[in-house]
Each structure stands twice: as C-alpha cells, then as structure tokens.
XYZ file of C-alpha atoms in Angstrom:
712
model
C 0.000 0.000 0.000
C 2.762 2.386 0.961
C 4.746 1.544 -2.164
C 1.754 2.270 -4.384
C 1.175 5.607 -2.684
C 4.862 6.587 -3.010
C 4.855 5.669 -6.685
C 1.744 7.747 -7.183
C 3.392 10.786 -5.581
C 6.548 10.368 -7.692
C 4.419 10.040 -10.822
C 2.598 13.293 -10.046
C 5.855 15.151 -9.272
C 7.333 14.057 -12.585
C 4.386 15.513 -14.411
C 4.952 18.673 -16.470
C 3.945 22.138 -15.342
C 0.297 22.858 -16.174
C 1.323 26.253 -17.637
C 4.619 25.797 -19.517
C 4.276 22.016 -20.094
C 7.921 21.445 -19.037
C 8.803 18.736 -16.470
C 12.059 20.510 -15.492
C 12.700 20.937 -11.768
C 15.074 23.907 -11.547
C 14.196 26.115 -8.514
C 16.765 28.791 -9.354
C 15.422 29.236 -12.883
C 11.685 28.411 -12.723
C 11.046 28.474 -8.986
C 10.195 25.508 -6.801
C 7.954 22.859 -8.283
C 4.650 22.786 -6.416
C 2.232 19.862 -6.430
C -1.363 19.641 -5.208
C -2.020 15.887 -4.867
C -5.710 16.303 -4.238
C -6.368 18.090 -7.521
C -3.493 16.542 -9.491
C -1.900 19.946 -10.237
C 1.858 20.398 -10.729
C 3.350 23.757 -11.608
C 6.434 25.944 -11.381
C 6.184 28.650 -8.725
C 7.405 31.378 -11.113
C 4.964 30.293 -13.817
C 2.181 30.757 -11.273
C 3.486 34.120 -9.987
C 3.854 35.631 -13.436
C 0.522 34.432 -14.813
C -1.490 37.534 -15.694
C -4.953 36.355 -14.684
C -4.477 34.878 -11.213
C -4.097 36.638 -7.853
C -3.288 35.477 -4.340
C -6.614 35.628 -2.502
C -6.004 33.049 0.232
C -3.692 32.631 3.209
C -0.216 31.156 2.788
C -1.418 27.713 3.863
C -4.398 27.669 1.471
C -4.230 26.185 -1.992
C -0.744 26.536 -3.469
C 1.207 29.301 -1.651
C -2.006 31.287 -1.088
C -3.346 30.869 -4.640
C -6.727 29.160 -4.431
C -7.199 26.015 -6.524
C -10.322 27.352 -8.247
C -8.409 30.484 -9.310
C -5.583 28.354 -10.678
C -8.099 26.240 -12.634
C -9.600 29.389 -14.132
C -6.121 30.624 -15.156
C -5.355 27.254 -16.740
C -8.556 27.515 -18.760
C -7.806 31.132 -19.747
C -4.235 30.417 -20.848
C -5.266 27.331 -22.808
C -6.914 29.676 -25.306
C -3.754 31.812 -25.773
C -0.885 30.871 -28.068
C 2.727 31.665 -27.117
C 4.242 34.405 -29.247
C 7.484 32.405 -29.480
C 6.723 28.662 -29.575
C 3.147 29.089 -30.930
C 1.819 26.507 -28.444
C -1.209 26.974 -26.201
C -0.978 27.809 -22.501
C 0.687 31.240 -22.718
C -0.301 32.530 -19.275
C 2.166 35.465 -19.129
C 1.419 38.734 -20.888
C 3.462 41.932 -21.356
C 2.436 44.536 -18.757
C 2.463 47.389 -21.292
C -1.195 47.965 -22.210
C -0.506 48.584 -25.890
C 1.410 45.286 -26.182
C -0.654 42.157 -26.859
C 2.156 39.583 -26.655
C 1.607 36.485 -24.515
C 4.164 33.766 -23.820
C 5.191 30.957 -21.518
C 7.513 31.876 -18.650
C 10.401 29.633 -19.909
C 9.952 30.968 -23.465
C 10.158 34.511 -22.098
C 13.437 33.701 -20.365
C 14.897 32.326 -23.592
C 13.810 35.409 -25.549
C 15.267 37.785 -22.917
C 12.032 39.047 -21.438
C 12.131 40.505 -17.920
C 9.978 39.382 -15.003
C 9.939 41.606 -11.924
C 9.412 39.862 -8.585
C 7.866 42.902 -6.892
C 4.378 44.171 -6.016
C 2.076 42.985 -8.842
C 4.801 40.844 -10.482
C 4.803 42.631 -13.871
C 6.333 41.048 -16.983
C 7.846 42.790 -20.015
C 8.556 41.500 -23.493
C 11.952 41.982 -25.134
C 10.748 45.254 -26.705
C 9.351 46.961 -23.603
C 11.718 45.538 -20.976
C 13.552 48.020 -18.677
C 17.196 48.781 -19.437
C 20.074 50.268 -17.470
C 21.808 53.533 -18.287
C 24.892 53.130 -20.441
C 27.133 55.251 -18.200
C 30.108 53.180 -17.086
C 32.710 54.338 -14.558
C 35.980 55.640 -15.895
C 37.750 53.498 -13.279
C 36.990 50.421 -15.346
C 39.900 49.407 -17.511
C 40.411 46.315 -19.600
C 40.476 43.431 -19.532
C 36.908 43.387 -18.176
C 35.720 40.589 -15.924
C 32.574 39.634 -14.074
C 33.010 40.618 -10.424
C 31.345 37.373 -9.320
C 32.787 34.613 -11.518
C 35.841 36.674 -12.626
C 35.448 35.416 -16.194
C 35.701 37.734 -19.200
C 32.701 39.979 -19.802
C 31.775 42.415 -22.547
C 31.614 45.931 -21.003
C 28.551 46.832 -23.116
C 25.344 46.647 -21.076
C 22.750 44.190 -22.360
C 20.194 41.688 -21.108
C 22.949 39.287 -20.038
C 25.304 41.961 -18.622
C 24.249 44.053 -15.621
C 26.018 46.691 -13.565
C 25.791 48.056 -10.028
C 23.819 51.356 -9.850
C 25.866 52.623 -6.885
C 29.535 52.364 -7.745
C 29.235 51.800 -11.518
C 32.437 49.801 -11.096
C 31.083 46.260 -11.079
C 29.700 44.429 -14.103
C 28.454 40.866 -13.936
C 26.655 38.194 -15.903
C 22.913 37.950 -15.276
C 23.213 34.243 -14.534
C 25.976 34.924 -12.003
C 24.076 37.582 -10.107
C 20.912 35.444 -10.126
C 22.847 32.526 -8.673
C 24.346 34.798 -6.026
C 20.932 36.248 -5.138
C 19.364 32.795 -4.828
C 22.189 31.636 -2.571
C 22.585 34.780 -0.418
C 18.918 35.618 0.047
C 17.501 39.024 0.881
C 19.601 39.522 4.016
C 23.049 38.960 2.473
C 22.626 39.888 -1.199
C 24.653 43.017 -2.029
C 27.172 44.465 -4.492
C 30.448 42.571 -4.496
C 32.455 45.791 -4.918
C 30.828 48.648 -2.969
C 28.858 46.402 -0.571
C 25.688 48.478 -1.057
C 22.543 46.539 -0.237
C 19.318 48.569 -0.498
C 19.897 50.453 -3.737
C 21.569 47.452 -5.331
C 18.661 45.115 -4.515
C 16.105 47.588 -5.868
C 17.940 47.811 -9.173
C 18.352 44.052 -9.475
C 14.649 43.506 -8.810
C 13.865 46.048 -11.509
C 16.070 44.123 -13.915
C 14.282 40.827 -13.196
C 16.552 39.199 -10.586
C 14.683 36.991 -8.128
C 15.777 37.528 -4.493
C 14.238 34.946 -2.140
C 12.972 36.368 1.138
C 14.940 34.022 3.384
C 18.285 33.654 5.089
C 21.401 32.708 3.124
C 21.704 29.084 2.059
C 24.884 28.609 4.081
C 23.050 29.766 7.207
C 20.308 27.193 6.730
C 22.554 24.133 6.721
C 22.106 22.067 9.859
C 25.145 22.233 12.171
C 27.016 24.224 9.546
C 29.202 25.966 12.140
C 29.311 23.351 14.856
C 33.109 22.985 14.558
C 33.570 26.622 15.561
C 32.185 25.831 18.993
C 35.184 23.605 19.652
C 38.096 25.448 21.259
C 41.651 24.389 20.440
C 43.150 22.626 23.475
C 46.749 21.589 22.855
C 50.131 22.882 23.999
C 52.338 23.327 20.917
C 55.552 24.737 22.405
C 58.687 22.727 21.812
C 59.147 21.753 25.456
C 55.902 21.162 27.344
C 56.402 20.911 31.127
C 52.948 19.583 31.980
C 53.185 16.032 33.355
C 49.563 15.325 32.443
C 50.196 15.846 28.746
C 49.894 18.525 26.100
C 46.082 18.350 25.952
C 45.573 18.896 29.680
C 44.077 22.270 30.593
C 43.072 23.547 34.024
C 41.367 26.975 33.933
C 42.736 29.727 36.177
C 45.975 27.887 36.813
C 49.454 27.712 35.369
C 48.295 24.743 33.272
C 45.551 26.692 31.516
C 45.947 26.582 27.737
C 46.122 30.005 26.085
C 45.513 30.198 22.334
C 47.346 32.405 19.840
C 45.668 35.804 19.780
C 45.796 35.960 15.966
C 44.994 32.498 14.587
C 43.584 30.635 17.584
C 44.855 27.312 16.187
C 48.003 27.031 18.301
C 48.200 26.937 22.079
C 50.482 26.876 25.092
C 50.244 26.250 28.807
C 50.828 29.431 30.781
C 53.735 27.834 32.576
C 55.325 26.561 29.353
C 55.578 30.119 27.959
C 56.018 31.999 31.266
C 52.677 33.772 30.935
C 51.199 35.568 33.902
C 47.754 34.730 35.255
C 45.753 37.315 33.296
C 48.069 37.636 30.305
C 46.389 36.756 27.001
C 48.622 38.317 24.339
C 50.517 35.192 23.316
C 51.564 34.794 19.652
C 52.643 31.478 18.178
C 55.859 31.172 16.183
C 54.044 30.646 12.863
C 51.990 33.843 13.174
C 55.032 35.785 14.304
C 56.931 34.642 11.213
C 53.992 35.527 8.938
C 53.638 38.937 10.538
C 57.346 39.514 10.083
C 57.290 38.610 6.384
C 54.161 40.559 5.454
C 54.815 43.566 7.676
C 51.144 43.576 8.610
C 49.654 43.044 12.024
C 45.895 42.603 12.164
C 44.034 40.816 14.964
C 41.293 38.431 13.878
C 38.583 36.546 15.681
C 39.931 33.540 17.549
C 36.649 31.686 17.344
C 36.496 31.975 13.552
C 39.807 30.149 13.153
C 39.786 27.876 16.181
C 39.355 24.698 14.199
C 41.189 25.577 11.000
C 43.663 22.832 10.025
C 45.349 25.000 7.385
C 47.150 27.187 9.857
C 49.710 29.036 7.767
C 47.524 29.452 4.694
C 44.600 30.845 6.682
C 46.717 33.297 8.627
C 48.478 34.506 5.485
C 45.188 35.106 3.709
C 43.832 37.071 6.639
C 46.961 39.163 6.848
C 46.847 39.934 3.137
C 43.178 40.817 3.455
C 43.908 43.366 6.188
C 42.632 46.882 5.418
C 45.874 48.537 7.155
C 48.379 48.485 4.617
C 51.826 47.206 5.191
C 53.209 48.660 8.393
C 56.949 48.159 8.320
C 58.978 47.315 5.266
C 59.412 43.700 4.274
C 61.149 41.356 4.377
C 63.465 42.521 7.154
C 61.681 45.690 8.247
C 64.608 47.949 7.639
C 62.538 51.118 7.283
C 60.577 52.819 10.015
C 57.684 54.945 8.663
C 58.527 58.585 8.168
C 57.172 61.298 10.439
C 54.895 62.727 7.755
C 53.193 59.396 7.079
C 52.206 58.968 10.724
C 50.714 62.324 11.616
C 47.157 61.096 11.104
C 47.530 58.023 13.327
C 45.742 58.312 16.682
C 48.809 58.029 18.928
C 47.261 60.190 21.623
C 44.021 58.183 21.517
C 45.927 54.911 21.896
C 47.720 56.199 24.989
C 44.507 57.675 26.365
C 42.989 54.176 26.247
C 45.864 52.929 28.392
C 45.629 55.908 30.733
C 42.098 54.874 31.719
C 43.662 52.105 33.816
C 45.247 54.632 36.198
C 43.409 55.192 39.459
C 43.797 58.910 40.191
C 42.516 58.442 43.757
C 45.516 56.269 44.686
C 49.139 57.237 44.259
C 52.570 55.611 44.460
C 55.322 57.595 46.150
C 58.601 58.232 44.359
C 61.280 59.950 46.440
C 63.809 61.091 43.859
C 67.261 62.618 44.015
C 67.820 64.554 40.799
C 71.459 63.478 40.803
C 70.496 59.785 40.637
C 67.039 59.571 39.066
C 67.510 56.012 37.799
C 68.262 54.501 41.220
C 65.387 56.386 42.812
C 62.979 55.070 40.192
C 64.417 51.557 40.553
C 63.827 51.533 44.300
C 60.219 52.639 43.831
C 59.542 50.063 41.092
C 60.929 47.210 43.194
C 59.034 48.200 46.291
C 56.655 45.446 47.358
C 53.547 47.612 47.248
C 54.274 49.225 43.877
C 51.254 49.327 41.575
C 51.594 50.835 38.062
C 47.850 51.534 38.073
C 48.284 54.158 40.784
C 49.112 57.783 40.037
C 52.816 58.617 40.394
C 53.492 61.184 43.144
C 57.053 62.516 42.880
C 58.885 64.278 45.695
C 62.397 65.554 45.011
C 64.759 65.360 47.977
C 65.616 69.079 47.788
C 61.983 70.149 48.367
C 59.940 70.251 51.527
C 56.575 69.636 49.915
C 54.497 66.817 51.400
C 53.286 63.851 49.348
C 49.698 64.944 49.829
C 50.508 68.098 47.900
C 52.708 66.572 45.197
C 50.174 63.826 44.358
C 48.516 66.150 41.842
C 51.674 68.020 40.870
C 51.865 67.217 37.171
C 54.968 69.362 36.804
C 57.139 67.333 39.170
C 55.925 64.094 37.593
C 56.762 65.362 34.091
C 60.175 66.579 35.236
C 60.944 63.222 36.851
C 59.915 61.265 33.756
C 61.895 63.606 31.494
C 65.044 63.166 33.586
C 64.454 59.398 33.781
C 64.176 58.910 30.009
C 67.249 61.105 29.487
C 69.158 58.998 32.036
C 68.075 55.768 30.333
C 69.160 57.032 26.926
C 72.667 57.726 28.216
C 72.968 54.665 30.449
C 75.104 51.583 29.897
C 71.977 49.644 28.922
C 72.035 51.212 25.458
C 74.761 51.772 22.893
C 74.970 53.904 19.789
C 75.026 57.574 18.913
C 71.558 58.750 17.885
C 69.765 55.476 17.172
C 70.568 53.036 19.961
C 70.470 49.275 20.453
C 70.538 47.431 23.736
C 74.086 46.973 25.028
C 75.269 43.834 26.804
C 75.982 44.710 30.429
C 76.636 41.579 32.556
C 75.864 43.412 35.783
C 72.590 44.704 34.322
C 71.689 41.126 33.350
C 72.378 39.918 36.882
C 70.316 42.742 38.406
C 67.564 42.361 35.773
C 67.823 46.046 34.864
C 66.607 45.481 31.294
C 63.221 44.445 32.644
C 63.073 47.579 34.788
C 64.155 49.750 31.848
C 61.198 48.476 29.827
C 58.851 49.229 32.710
C 60.237 52.753 33.073
C 59.583 53.516 29.412
C 56.065 52.108 29.706
C 55.330 54.177 32.798
C 56.590 57.328 31.086
C 54.321 56.895 28.073
C 51.156 56.003 29.994
C 51.658 58.501 32.840
C 52.084 61.506 30.543
C 55.869 61.585 30.214
C 58.067 61.779 27.109
C 58.617 59.011 24.575
C 62.106 57.477 24.259
C 62.736 58.545 20.657
C 66.205 56.960 20.525
C 65.474 53.359 19.473
C 67.208 52.006 16.396
C 65.156 50.393 13.660
C 66.492 46.992 14.636
C 65.670 47.369 18.343
C 62.104 48.448 17.585
C 61.654 45.502 15.220
C 62.991 43.131 17.889
C 60.344 44.468 20.273
C 57.659 44.221 17.611
C 58.405 40.853 15.986
C 60.866 39.109 18.297
C 64.655 38.915 17.774
C 64.460 35.500 16.101
C 62.671 37.097 13.127
C 65.170 39.907 12.530
C 68.102 39.863 10.094
C 70.591 42.536 11.266
C 72.913 44.504 8.994
C 76.281 46.137 9.480
C 74.607 49.519 10.060
C 72.961 48.078 13.175
C 76.328 47.423 14.782
C 77.068 50.202 17.291
C 80.339 48.861 18.743
C 82.978 50.866 16.853
C 85.773 48.314 17.364
C 83.661 45.358 16.289
C 82.222 47.319 13.400
C 85.674 48.153 12.077
C 86.710 44.484 12.112
C 83.506 43.296 10.458
C 83.642 46.066 7.867
C 87.163 45.035 6.890
C 85.869 41.504 6.267
C 83.006 42.884 4.181
C 85.336 45.030 2.065
C 87.761 42.173 1.310
C 87.952 41.658 -2.458
C 90.534 38.874 -2.637
C 91.148 35.674 -0.705
C 94.333 37.122 0.814
C 92.524 40.235 2.021
C 89.792 38.074 3.530
C 92.270 35.851 5.366
C 94.108 38.929 6.677
C 90.859 40.454 7.963
C 89.858 37.137 9.582
C 93.275 36.834 11.232
C 93.070 40.346 12.694
C 89.608 39.577 14.093
C 90.445 36.003 15.136
C 89.825 36.521 18.854
C 86.478 38.156 18.174
C 85.478 35.444 15.687
C 86.475 32.713 18.149
C 84.120 34.153 20.757
C 81.345 34.325 18.145
C 82.028 30.727 17.093
C 82.839 31.807 13.525
C 86.594 31.130 13.388
C 87.292 28.640 10.619
C 90.436 28.308 8.490
C 88.577 27.474 5.272
C 86.511 30.647 4.760
C 86.438 31.729 1.094
C 85.115 34.772 -0.731
C 82.031 32.798 -1.667
C 81.329 32.282 2.036
C 81.807 35.934 2.954
C 78.101 36.727 3.133
C 77.476 33.698 5.354
C 80.319 34.763 7.636
C 78.953 38.303 7.847
C 75.495 37.014 8.660
C 76.813 34.717 11.407
C 78.877 37.491 13.000
C 76.059 40.024 13.015
C 73.532 37.490 14.208
C 75.799 36.504 17.114
C 76.656 40.066 18.138
C 73.200 41.605 17.842
C 70.776 38.714 18.356
C 72.216 35.574 19.973
C 74.198 37.162 22.804
C 71.459 39.784 23.333
C 68.584 37.314 23.516
C 68.095 37.506 27.297
C 68.345 41.327 27.543
C 65.863 41.772 24.668
C 63.478 39.218 26.150
C 63.515 40.855 29.593
C 63.220 44.328 28.060
C 60.094 43.236 26.169
C 58.658 41.722 29.342
C 59.050 45.110 30.993
C 57.249 46.845 28.126
C 54.177 44.717 28.854
C 53.407 46.997 31.797
C 49.862 48.417 31.585
C 49.344 46.557 28.269
C 51.781 48.767 26.326
C 53.486 45.994 24.337
C 50.157 44.721 23.037
C 49.313 48.204 21.755
C 52.753 48.448 20.131
C 52.066 45.227 18.244
C 48.624 46.447 17.150
C 49.741 49.942 16.069
C 53.402 49.682 14.993
C 53.429 52.822 12.822
C 52.197 55.037 15.619
C 54.712 53.714 18.133
C 57.559 53.720 15.602
C 57.189 57.509 15.655
C 57.456 57.607 19.448
C 60.287 55.108 19.844
C 62.504 55.843 16.836
C 62.101 59.583 16.168
C 62.908 62.532 18.349
C 60.172 65.159 18.669
C 60.210 67.852 16.026
C 62.469 70.749 16.907
C 60.682 73.654 18.515
C 60.379 76.921 16.625
C 59.383 80.322 17.931
C 56.081 80.110 16.058
C 55.221 76.635 17.416
C 56.131 77.563 20.974
C 54.147 80.791 20.749
C 51.067 78.968 19.463
C 51.360 76.414 22.260
C 50.442 78.984 24.923
C 46.996 80.528 25.377
C 47.166 84.167 26.509
C 44.786 85.202 29.290
C 44.308 88.980 29.113
C 42.827 91.125 31.863
C 39.328 92.514 31.498
C 40.503 95.991 32.453
C 41.238 98.054 29.321
C 44.370 99.805 30.635
C 45.882 96.592 31.896
C 45.124 94.840 28.604
C 47.040 97.537 26.689
C 50.138 96.948 28.832
C 49.745 93.175 28.515
C 49.466 93.385 24.726
C 52.765 95.306 24.689
C 54.423 92.575 26.796
C 53.150 89.879 24.430
C 55.023 91.713 21.679
C 58.180 91.490 23.832
C 57.455 87.789 24.386
C 57.270 87.011 20.675
C 60.432 88.978 19.957
C 62.181 87.132 22.790
C 61.185 83.740 21.316
C 62.602 84.788 17.951
C 65.884 85.853 19.576
C 66.090 82.511 21.374
C 65.537 80.653 18.105
C 68.304 82.735 16.483
C 70.654 81.906 19.427
C 70.851 85.569 20.373
C 69.965 84.679 23.982
C 71.572 82.256 26.466
C 68.199 80.536 26.771
C 66.853 77.938 24.307
C 63.226 77.408 23.350
C 63.292 73.987 25.027
C 64.491 75.592 28.274
C 61.590 78.042 28.191
C 59.158 75.142 27.820
C 60.843 73.339 30.740
C 60.538 76.503 32.841
C 56.779 76.646 32.234
C 55.785 72.957 32.010
C 58.804 70.851 33.150
C 58.811 69.205 29.695
C 61.305 69.971 26.917
C 58.887 68.821 24.195
C 55.166 68.255 23.825
C 54.442 64.848 25.459
C 52.727 62.183 23.324
C 49.595 62.588 25.455
C 49.721 66.384 25.263
C 49.543 68.891 28.117
C 46.783 68.842 30.728
C 45.887 71.621 31.301
C 46.946 73.464 28.145
C 49.901 75.845 28.623
C 48.830 79.419 29.317
C 50.315 82.889 29.806
C 49.256 85.229 32.587
C 50.697 88.569 33.693
C 52.354 90.002 36.786
C 51.418 93.611 37.385
C 53.909 95.431 39.632
C 52.747 96.134 43.159
C 56.129 97.129 44.578
C 57.341 93.552 45.153
C 60.713 92.633 43.646
C 59.793 89.087 42.634
C 57.000 90.351 40.440
C 59.588 91.875 38.097
C 60.722 88.405 37.044
C 58.761 85.731 35.211
C 57.330 82.797 37.128
C 56.685 79.267 35.910
C 54.066 77.102 37.559
C 54.695 73.650 36.129
C 51.749 72.106 37.984
C 49.351 74.196 35.895
C 51.582 74.684 32.810
C 51.367 78.403 33.442
C 53.913 81.110 32.593
C 53.499 84.479 34.290
C 55.180 87.366 32.466
C 56.139 90.617 34.237
C 54.765 93.949 33.024
C 57.808 96.059 32.008
C 58.294 99.094 29.783
C 61.173 98.078 27.512
C 62.205 94.953 25.664
C 65.735 95.121 27.107
C 64.372 94.882 30.632
C 61.988 92.072 29.624
C 64.789 90.082 28.028
C 67.178 90.618 30.948
C 64.607 89.457 33.484
C 63.626 86.421 31.389
C 67.260 85.342 30.935
C 68.013 85.697 34.632
C 64.938 83.839 35.917
C 65.123 80.955 33.451
C 68.895 80.463 33.771
C 68.654 80.425 37.566
C 65.958 77.751 37.455
C 68.112 75.294 35.485
C-alpha cells in the first residue's frame, strides 16, 4: 500500500507544469515545483506568480502558496486559449504589462527570448521590446580586460540583457546568470554588491532588472550544524618543550596549566607555565603567526573563534593578513625602514595612549622619592618596592623640596620633570649603545640585576603617565620588540660597537682571498668568541660569515636582555598596543620630537588677558616682547633655548605624546612694589607662565634670561 502511494506521488511530481508544459525541476530558474495531490496539479512557482490572470486571494497555507485552486483552474482555462508568441503553443499565461502590447508567452519561453519578469508588487512582466534597461554610463575606473566581479570570467563591457552593472559604484559588471545565482544563494539579508557592498539600492535595481531575491536567510546559514566545529576550542600545547606532566592536551582553567591560544589564529596553544605567561596575560603569539607577521609587515588581529578549528594554519593566517585593510606597516622582508614622520601624523597616537591611561586610578598614588642626581636609582627603588602598583598615580617628591606627598600627588609638573630626567638617564645609560639610534648593550651586571626588565617598565610608565617618549630606538631594536629577535636579520649599520664594526667592515670590504684571510686573522679573537673562526673561509662564504657574526653580536648574545626588556614593556598593556599599532609607536620610539620653533612655541600657549582696558594695553605690549624674545632665542641671540623656556613653564622639553593637561597658558604680573613680580614665574603644575609687566624689551629680556637660567 505504501509503495503504491509513493509511486503515485513520484508520478505526479514528474508531471509537467500545467502552464509551460515542461517537467524541469530547476528552482533557481523556474522556482520551486509545487504539487497539489488532491487536484493533481503540478506547476512551477514562477509560472504561477507571473501568470497575468491569477491573484493570491487566500492565506499562505491555502491552496498553493495562497493561490486558491479554483483560481488556478480558471487561469489554466484562460491560458489554454492563448498561443505563445514564441513557440506558438497553447498555454501562454504570461502577458506583457504594457497595455498597448498584446504579446503572450510561456515563462520559460520569455526567459529564452530575454524578457524581464519583476518579482515585486504585482509581479509585472515585459517583453523583449518593452523591458527596462540600465543607463549606459560606465565608470571611468573600469579598464580592460573586463571581468565579471562574481565569476571573474571575461565579460563584454557593453550593457545588455545578459550583462548588468551596479547602480551605486558603476564599477562592477556581472553576468545575469551569475548575479541570479548569487541572489538565490545569499537571500535578501546577504545579497549586495560585491564591490561597494551596497545593499538597499543594489537590490532595488536588481529587482527592476528581473533578478529573483528569495525572502529568506542565506543558504549557508540554513545548513544544519554548519558551524558546529567553531564551537570547539583548540586545546593543545604546541611549544617545543611542554612541562605539563599530564600531557599537552591537559588544561586547568585559572591555573598555570591553563591553555592560552594564539591571539591571531587561535589554532596554536600553550600552557601558561610553558611560555612563562602571567595569570591574566592573554597576548601570546605562536611562532608561525610571528613569522607571517614579520614577512608581510602587517599586524591585524582576527577573531579567535572563527579560526579555532582551521587545520590549514599558515595558509589561513596569510590570507587574513593579506586581506587586512591597514596596509603594510613596516617594510618587508626585514623591516629595515621605520615609517617617516609625515606618514604617521594622522595616526591616533594620543588616543591609543589615552585608552591605556584609563587604567590609572587617580585616587591612589605611588610615592617616588627622587634625588635629581640619581634619578635612575630612585625610580628603581620605587619600582621594586613590594607595594608598587603601576595603576596608581605617580606622586614625585624631590629630595631638595619640603613639599608633602599629599601636595605633590597632583603636581603634574614634578611628575613630568621626573619622567623627562628618567628617560634622558636611560638614553645615556650603559643599557644602550649607539650615537643617535641606539640598540641594547650587553651589560653583565645589568643582566644579573635584571635592569633590562626595569628599563622596559620605566619607558612604559613614562608613556602612559604623561611623560616623554624614548625617541632613541634604532630600527632593529624596535623591530625586535615588535616581531621578536628570532625574526630579525641585522645589517652592518645596526652594529654600534665601533671596534667590532671596524673588524667586520674590513671583512666585508675584502675583495681577494688574501685580504679576507688577513681580515679574519686580525679579528680572530672576536670570531672565536662568536664561534665563527674557521680556516677554510672563502670569498664565496663571505656573506654567510657576515650574517653569522652580526647574528651573534646583535641577536644571539642579546637574547636575554631583549626578552627581559620586552617583558618590561608589557606593563599596563603597552606591548600589546605596540604590536597592534606599529606605525604610531615607531614615531614615538625611533624619532625625536620635532624641533621647537618660535612660532610653534608661541602657538602652544593661550594668553589670558585682563578685562581691564588699561591693563590689557600693557599686557598686549608685553606679548610683543614675548614674541620677539622667542625669535631671539631661536636665532641663538639669547643664552636661553626654546626647550628651556618650555621646561621653565611645564617641566617638559617637548610636547608629550599625550599632550599637556591643562593646556599651557600665559598670565601677567602687574607690579605692586614687590621685587619678585619683576621676574617671570613658571608654575609647572598648571603649565602656566606668568610674564612681568615692564616698559622696555631690554628689561623684559634681561629678566627672562636671569629667571630661566637660575631655574636650570
């Protein structure tokens, strides 16, 4: 019984459409094939929609998709009297919607003859004569060879029935069949232009041109358990030496054996203990991603969950990095070039640091008792104090002042002065070597005392707490921080040791075998330490020898200092921001601030005039003296520099990366018979400069020189 019933159903479904007489079952082309078993009616959904004499008068669950059976029977009878304009057979249920046109045809015949059927409102149909067309304007950005933006095959740029274009960008042309296939697959919620990503205007135009857009979710969203693998988190320790006795797949949350996944690909992992990660630290990068980042020069974070189960690790990560919207950040393949100052002016450096500054609790402060003669040791003692917390505001008290900590807690001037002196001390310390652009220097005592770690923390504190940026890093040192030393290939220019550089340069300049052997002999002790002393070096091996020497001097022997320095830079999440925004931080770490000019320094200060008219006249005269004095300082006609003036008023010799809070201002000292009011006063806590009211420029200049020079 069941077999007979199943055979009956299959027999009915194989019957031809009652309108077009075709048995084809092609949902994308003719719509779904609908069957009413009770009345033995089989039809294509589009043939029914486009029939001119039938309307949907029922609910969705009545008849066939809301079309009542009696109405369908009437339309079948009506169309049986009409002959198709193309095939001449009866059953032409579709008519051209233009009143003057009397053409009738089958739906499939209309498709073959390039008629257009609009799946909107009253579902109008148009013959090949009256069908809508697109404007012939094509964007000038199009240049041959032309290709369909969906299938990427060749396409004729001339608009026609089979070639459509996007109405928004005018830059994308595509085959009608391609865009119909895309629309049927994507559905109304995901169908949009493949170039400009416009949705509303693009869909309206495609509907006008006869593209059917099903009102449903995308086909890939409707597959059962289509994304079930994304719910599985990667749980495996992939470091070379795993220390977990319970195996690489063991993971215990909130412990040292918790598995942390790579923040970029999510398909590599490590136990916290195996990679020395702290309890809340999440910014771990696997070796494969680090190598890819190094080669492409692009650093773009992606969703961990979207790649958690991807078996094609390297390929997936490379594609994502190439697809990144931030162009290349540092030059590839060895990142020899740091972006120029002009190319970075639009990057939100201040905004990045402001995000980090939010972590600071301004209601709590950490005390720093500092001797100006030994700023580094004072900072070191404070950093290593048991109760030190980088999230607390830094309150600086210099040993030559009697101010209490309660007062200095909000003294921005003393904090800026301390951080300025600290960065200057670091730059000239034994931890760094080089003239202008510096690398880390190998100091055995500093390694024993772990000073490289503290140096990284000091730089991080300075940047987040409103101090100056270092500005003295070499390209190689910044790249080591950014990508890891194992991914850097150093050059001779990176070598700061003059003695070693002279020996290596002589090897590089050797043109004959004798010259090479002489240079190797002179540097034999140095090469023996580097493990590069061999008697059989030839000119062909010179590049390999150079690479081994430089790699030993700048990378291998410096591995521990660089690693500890980077650990220090993780303070307050700074290192993670450096990795996310390398161009912005390259400006701060590798370039000194732009030199001050009289115009820039003058514009930096806001002048607060008195409301009294007579006083304002005298103050305006003094402002003229002030501008002339700045020009004389710029021309070296005064013993005072522009940077010293800024230090006198704000305690900073350059504009900090986070700017001044509050903004620098100028006020005036009107004489009331007190001697000190004849000299300028700088209030670094409020970034305020108070200028005396005098009658002549000579007196103004003399008083400014004396007060500023005495304050140094």
